[in-house]
Each structure stands twice: as C-alpha cells, then as structure tokens.
mmCIF file of C-alpha atoms in Angstrom:
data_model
loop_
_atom_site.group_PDB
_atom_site.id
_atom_site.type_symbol
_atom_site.label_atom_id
_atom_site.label_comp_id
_atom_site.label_asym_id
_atom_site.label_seq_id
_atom_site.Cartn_x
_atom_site.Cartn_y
_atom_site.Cartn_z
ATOM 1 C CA UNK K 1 -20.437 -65.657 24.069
ATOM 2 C CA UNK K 2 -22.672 -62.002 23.902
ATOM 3 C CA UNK K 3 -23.714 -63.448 20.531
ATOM 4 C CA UNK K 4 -25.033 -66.947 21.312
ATOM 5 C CA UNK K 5 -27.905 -65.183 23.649
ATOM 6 C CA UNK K 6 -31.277 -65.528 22.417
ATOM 7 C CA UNK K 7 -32.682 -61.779 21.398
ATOM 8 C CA UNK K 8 -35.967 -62.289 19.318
ATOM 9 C CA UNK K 9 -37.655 -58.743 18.626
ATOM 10 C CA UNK K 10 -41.245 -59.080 16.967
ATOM 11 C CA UNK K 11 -43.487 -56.831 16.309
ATOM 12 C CA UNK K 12 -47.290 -57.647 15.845
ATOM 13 C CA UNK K 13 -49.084 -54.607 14.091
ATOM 14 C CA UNK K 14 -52.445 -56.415 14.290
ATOM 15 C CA UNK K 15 -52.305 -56.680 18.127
ATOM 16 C CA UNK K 16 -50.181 -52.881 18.538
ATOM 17 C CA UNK K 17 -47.511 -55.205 20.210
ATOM 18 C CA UNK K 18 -43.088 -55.961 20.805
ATOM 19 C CA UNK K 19 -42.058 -58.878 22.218
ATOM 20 C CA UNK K 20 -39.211 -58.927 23.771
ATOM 21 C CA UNK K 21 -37.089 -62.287 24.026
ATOM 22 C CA UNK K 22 -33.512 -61.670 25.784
ATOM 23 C CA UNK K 23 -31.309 -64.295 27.183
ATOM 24 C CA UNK K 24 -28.924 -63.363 29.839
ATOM 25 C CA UNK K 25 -26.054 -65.549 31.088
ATOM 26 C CA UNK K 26 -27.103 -65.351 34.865
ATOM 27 C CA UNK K 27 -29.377 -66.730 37.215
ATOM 28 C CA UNK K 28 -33.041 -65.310 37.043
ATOM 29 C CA UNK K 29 -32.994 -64.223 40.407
ATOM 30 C CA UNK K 30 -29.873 -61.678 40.224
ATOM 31 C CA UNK K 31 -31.361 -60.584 36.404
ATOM 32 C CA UNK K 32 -34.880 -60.050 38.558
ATOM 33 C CA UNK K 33 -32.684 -57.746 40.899
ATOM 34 C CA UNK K 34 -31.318 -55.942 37.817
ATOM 35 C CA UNK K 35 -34.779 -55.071 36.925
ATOM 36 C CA UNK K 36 -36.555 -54.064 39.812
ATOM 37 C CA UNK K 37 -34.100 -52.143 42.443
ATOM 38 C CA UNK K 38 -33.025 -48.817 41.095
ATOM 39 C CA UNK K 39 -28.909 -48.784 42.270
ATOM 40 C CA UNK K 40 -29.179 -51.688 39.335
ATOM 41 C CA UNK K 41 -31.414 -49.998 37.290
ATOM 42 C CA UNK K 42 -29.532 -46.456 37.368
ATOM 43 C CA UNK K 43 -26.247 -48.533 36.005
ATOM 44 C CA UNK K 44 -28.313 -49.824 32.775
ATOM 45 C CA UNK K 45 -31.292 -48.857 32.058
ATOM 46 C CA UNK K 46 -30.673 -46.777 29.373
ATOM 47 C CA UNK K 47 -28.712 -46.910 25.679
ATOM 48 C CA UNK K 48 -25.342 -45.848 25.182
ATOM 49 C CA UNK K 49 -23.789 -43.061 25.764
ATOM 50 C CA UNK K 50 -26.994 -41.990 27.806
ATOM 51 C CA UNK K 51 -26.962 -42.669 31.737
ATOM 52 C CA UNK K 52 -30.128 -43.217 33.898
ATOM 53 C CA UNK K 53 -31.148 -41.534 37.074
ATOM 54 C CA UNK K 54 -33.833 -42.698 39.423
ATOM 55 C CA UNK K 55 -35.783 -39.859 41.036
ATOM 56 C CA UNK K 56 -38.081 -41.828 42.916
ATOM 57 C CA UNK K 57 -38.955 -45.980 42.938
ATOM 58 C CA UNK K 58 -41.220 -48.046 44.955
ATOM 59 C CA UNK K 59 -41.339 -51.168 43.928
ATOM 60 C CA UNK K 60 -45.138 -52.547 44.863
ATOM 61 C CA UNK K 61 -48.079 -52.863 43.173
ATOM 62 C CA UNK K 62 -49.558 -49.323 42.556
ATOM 63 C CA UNK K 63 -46.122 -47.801 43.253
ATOM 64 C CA UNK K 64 -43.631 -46.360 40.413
ATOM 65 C CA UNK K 65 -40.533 -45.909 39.276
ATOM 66 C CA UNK K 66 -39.497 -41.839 38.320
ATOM 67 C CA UNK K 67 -36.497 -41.934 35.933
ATOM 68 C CA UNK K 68 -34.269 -39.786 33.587
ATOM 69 C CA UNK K 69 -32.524 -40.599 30.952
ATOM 70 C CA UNK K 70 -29.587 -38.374 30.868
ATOM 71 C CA UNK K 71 -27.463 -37.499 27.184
ATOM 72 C CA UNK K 72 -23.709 -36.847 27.097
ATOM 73 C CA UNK K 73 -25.052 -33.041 27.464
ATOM 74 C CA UNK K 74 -26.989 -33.135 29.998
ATOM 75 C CA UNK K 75 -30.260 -33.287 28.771
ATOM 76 C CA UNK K 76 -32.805 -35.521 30.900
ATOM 77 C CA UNK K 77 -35.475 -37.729 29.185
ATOM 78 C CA UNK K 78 -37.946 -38.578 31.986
ATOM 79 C CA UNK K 79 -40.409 -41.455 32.063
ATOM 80 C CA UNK K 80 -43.019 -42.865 34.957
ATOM 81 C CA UNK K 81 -43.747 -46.412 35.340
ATOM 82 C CA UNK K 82 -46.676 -47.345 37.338
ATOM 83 C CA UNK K 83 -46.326 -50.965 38.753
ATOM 84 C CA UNK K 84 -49.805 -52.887 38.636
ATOM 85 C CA UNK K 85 -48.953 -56.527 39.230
ATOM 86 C CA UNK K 86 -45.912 -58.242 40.581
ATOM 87 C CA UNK K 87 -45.501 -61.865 41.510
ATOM 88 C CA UNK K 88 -41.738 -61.849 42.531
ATOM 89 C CA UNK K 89 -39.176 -63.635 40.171
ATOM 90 C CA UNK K 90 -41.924 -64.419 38.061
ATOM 91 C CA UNK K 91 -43.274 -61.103 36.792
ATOM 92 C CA UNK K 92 -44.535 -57.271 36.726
ATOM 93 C CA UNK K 93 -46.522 -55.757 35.043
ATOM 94 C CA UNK K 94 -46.585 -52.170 34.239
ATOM 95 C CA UNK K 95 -48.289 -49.062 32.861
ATOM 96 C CA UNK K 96 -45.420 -46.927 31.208
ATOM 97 C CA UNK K 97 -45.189 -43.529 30.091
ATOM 98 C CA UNK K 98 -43.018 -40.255 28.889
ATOM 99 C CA UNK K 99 -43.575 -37.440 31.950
ATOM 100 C CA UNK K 100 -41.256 -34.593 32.838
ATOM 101 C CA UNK K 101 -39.538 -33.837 35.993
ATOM 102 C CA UNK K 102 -42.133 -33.746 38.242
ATOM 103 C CA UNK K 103 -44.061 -36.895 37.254
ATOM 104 C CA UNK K 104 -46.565 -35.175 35.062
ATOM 105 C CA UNK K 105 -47.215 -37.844 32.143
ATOM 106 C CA UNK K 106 -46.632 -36.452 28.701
ATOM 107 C CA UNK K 107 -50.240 -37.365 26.748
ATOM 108 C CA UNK K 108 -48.896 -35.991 23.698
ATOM 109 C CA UNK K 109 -46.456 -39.461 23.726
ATOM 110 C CA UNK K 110 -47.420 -43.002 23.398
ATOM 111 C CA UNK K 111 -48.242 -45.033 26.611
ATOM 112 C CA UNK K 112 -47.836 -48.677 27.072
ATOM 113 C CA UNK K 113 -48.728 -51.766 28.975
ATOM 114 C CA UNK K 114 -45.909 -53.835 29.513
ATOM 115 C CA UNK K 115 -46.039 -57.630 30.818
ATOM 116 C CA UNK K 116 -42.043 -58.688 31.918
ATOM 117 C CA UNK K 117 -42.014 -62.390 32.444
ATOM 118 C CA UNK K 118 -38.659 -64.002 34.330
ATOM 119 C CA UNK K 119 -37.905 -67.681 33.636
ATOM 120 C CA UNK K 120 -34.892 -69.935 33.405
ATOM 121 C CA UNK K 121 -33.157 -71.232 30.227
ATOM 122 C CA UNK K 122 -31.065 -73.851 31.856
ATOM 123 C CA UNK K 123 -28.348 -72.013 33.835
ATOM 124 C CA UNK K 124 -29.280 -68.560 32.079
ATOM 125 C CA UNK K 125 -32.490 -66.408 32.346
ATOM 126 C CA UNK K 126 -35.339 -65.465 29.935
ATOM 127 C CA UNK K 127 -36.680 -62.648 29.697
ATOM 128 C CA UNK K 128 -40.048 -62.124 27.770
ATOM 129 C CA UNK K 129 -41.190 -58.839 27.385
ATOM 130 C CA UNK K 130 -44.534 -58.386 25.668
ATOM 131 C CA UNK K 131 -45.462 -54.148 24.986
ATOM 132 C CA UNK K 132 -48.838 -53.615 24.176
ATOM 133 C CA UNK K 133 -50.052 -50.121 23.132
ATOM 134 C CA UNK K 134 -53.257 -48.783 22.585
ATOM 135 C CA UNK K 135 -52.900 -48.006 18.734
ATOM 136 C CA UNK K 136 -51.002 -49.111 15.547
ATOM 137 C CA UNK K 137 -50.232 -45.096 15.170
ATOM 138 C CA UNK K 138 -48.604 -45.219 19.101
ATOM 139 C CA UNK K 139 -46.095 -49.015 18.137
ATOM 140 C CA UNK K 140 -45.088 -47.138 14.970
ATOM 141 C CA UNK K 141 -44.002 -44.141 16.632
ATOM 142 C CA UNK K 142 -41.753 -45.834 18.953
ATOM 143 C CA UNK K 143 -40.330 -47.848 16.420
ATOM 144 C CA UNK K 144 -39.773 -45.138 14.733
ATOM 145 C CA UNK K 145 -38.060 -43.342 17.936
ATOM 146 C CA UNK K 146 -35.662 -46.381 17.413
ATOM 147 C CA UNK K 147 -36.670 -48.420 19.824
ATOM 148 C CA UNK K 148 -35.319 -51.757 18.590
ATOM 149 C CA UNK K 149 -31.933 -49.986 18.290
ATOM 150 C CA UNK K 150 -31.842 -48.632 21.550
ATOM 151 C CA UNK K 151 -33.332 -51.271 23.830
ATOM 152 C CA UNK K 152 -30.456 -53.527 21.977
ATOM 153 C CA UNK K 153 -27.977 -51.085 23.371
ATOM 154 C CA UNK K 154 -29.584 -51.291 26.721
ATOM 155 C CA UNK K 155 -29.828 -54.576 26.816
ATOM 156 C CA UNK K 156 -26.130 -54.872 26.452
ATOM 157 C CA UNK K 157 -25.280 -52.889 29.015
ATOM 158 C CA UNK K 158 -27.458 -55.334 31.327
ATOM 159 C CA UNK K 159 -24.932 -58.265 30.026
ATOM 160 C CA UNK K 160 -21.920 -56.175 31.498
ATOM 161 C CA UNK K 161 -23.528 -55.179 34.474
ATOM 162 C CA UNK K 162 -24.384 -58.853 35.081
ATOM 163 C CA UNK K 163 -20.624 -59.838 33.917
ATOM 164 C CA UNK K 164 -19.563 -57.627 36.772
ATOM 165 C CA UNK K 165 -22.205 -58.469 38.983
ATOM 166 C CA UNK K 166 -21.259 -62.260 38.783
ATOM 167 C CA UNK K 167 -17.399 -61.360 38.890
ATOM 168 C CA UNK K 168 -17.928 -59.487 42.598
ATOM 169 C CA UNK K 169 -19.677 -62.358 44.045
#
C-alpha cells in the first residue's frame, strides 16, 4: 500500500524552489498533529537511523520550533524554525534554518521559506510542501546534502508513525 501514495519531488531552479507532494493514508487532521506538536514530531522528524529531539517548540505565529537531529553516535544536528503564518489544518508557514545548540542560526548554511499546505485526497491527506530559498547556489546545496534522499526516509517514518497512530485509536 506504502507504494500507491502520491510522492512528487520537483525542483524548479528558475524559482530556487522543492515541492513537496506526499500522500499519507490518514485523515488530515491527525497528519496536521504529526506536524505541528513535538511528542509527534520527536518520533519522525528525521531520516533513518537518526532520531529527533525537540529542545524547545511553540507553536504560534512568531514562535519556533528548536530541534536536533541526533546520529547513531551521538552527534546532534540542530535546526530553528521560526513560525510566521498558521491557519490551523490548512497551513504554516515557516522561516527555517541550521543553528547550534543554543538557537544561534548558522549563516554560513542555506535558509529557507517553507509554505506546508494540508488538504484531503479522499480519505487520505495531501501534503504540499513548497521550499523556496533565496539563491540557485543555496537549492543546490541542499540537494546536494541529499535532501530528496533523506526527506524520503523521513517521510516514511511519518507513514509508520501514522500506521501506529491509527492502530491505538
């Protein structure tokens, strides 16, 4: 069934922009859960075999989200999302970035906008994810950090959390 979910990944190198279509086989409001309360987020948000630890969240506009993404060593890959619009179950928006421990955002890495947009697909949910960054130089560097590879993986992970998720209630 995994493999009869929509997942488009394009790329636009004229706009600096991924889209992000991914069908999940659950509801859009328990998906929207998935993506917006950390004790969700901390059991998928990141690519196999890496974990995810949320330092600090506060989900409203102007708030963040402080994360790590932890390796099978131990070594902790922190980002900071800054929330800037949110119209429950519909959408967020967000300003994204690399940062360290503390929250300090790492300039020398690529920063993007990102626009997450929740709708249904007959019993399942849609999610369209549209990336924007500021410079053809700043999309190829991420896709060159393997992004499509890794938000596949993570993505995945979402469809066994939601398996589970589903199975509990």
């Amino acid at each position: 069934m995994k493999n009869t979910l929509q997942f488009d990944f394009l790329v636009d190198k004229e706009k600096n922009t991924i889209t992000v279509k991914r069908e999940f086989a659950a509801d859009r409001k328990l998906v929207w859960d998935c993506y917006t309360k950390s004790e969700l987020l901390d059991q998928w948000f990141a690519p196999k075999p890496f974990n995810t630890k949320t330092k600090s969240m506060d989900f409203s506009e102007g708030g963040h989200w402080h994360y790590a993404m932890i390796d099978p060593e131990g070594q902790e890959y922190w980002g900071w999302t800054e929330y800037t619009k949110i119209q429950p179950i519909d959408f967020y928006e967000t300003l994204d970035a690399f940062s360290d421990g503390e929250g300090n955002i790492n300039t020398d890495l690529p920063r993007a906008e990102w626009h997450v947009h929740f709708l249904d697909k007959g019993e399942n949910a849609l999610v369209e994810t549209t990336v924007t960054y500021q410079s053809l130089a700043d999309l190829e560097a991420v896709i060159n950090m393997g992004m499509k590879e890794g938000l596949t993986s993570t993505l995945e992970r979402l469809d066994d959390l939601l398996k589970s998720l589903k199975s509990e209630s």
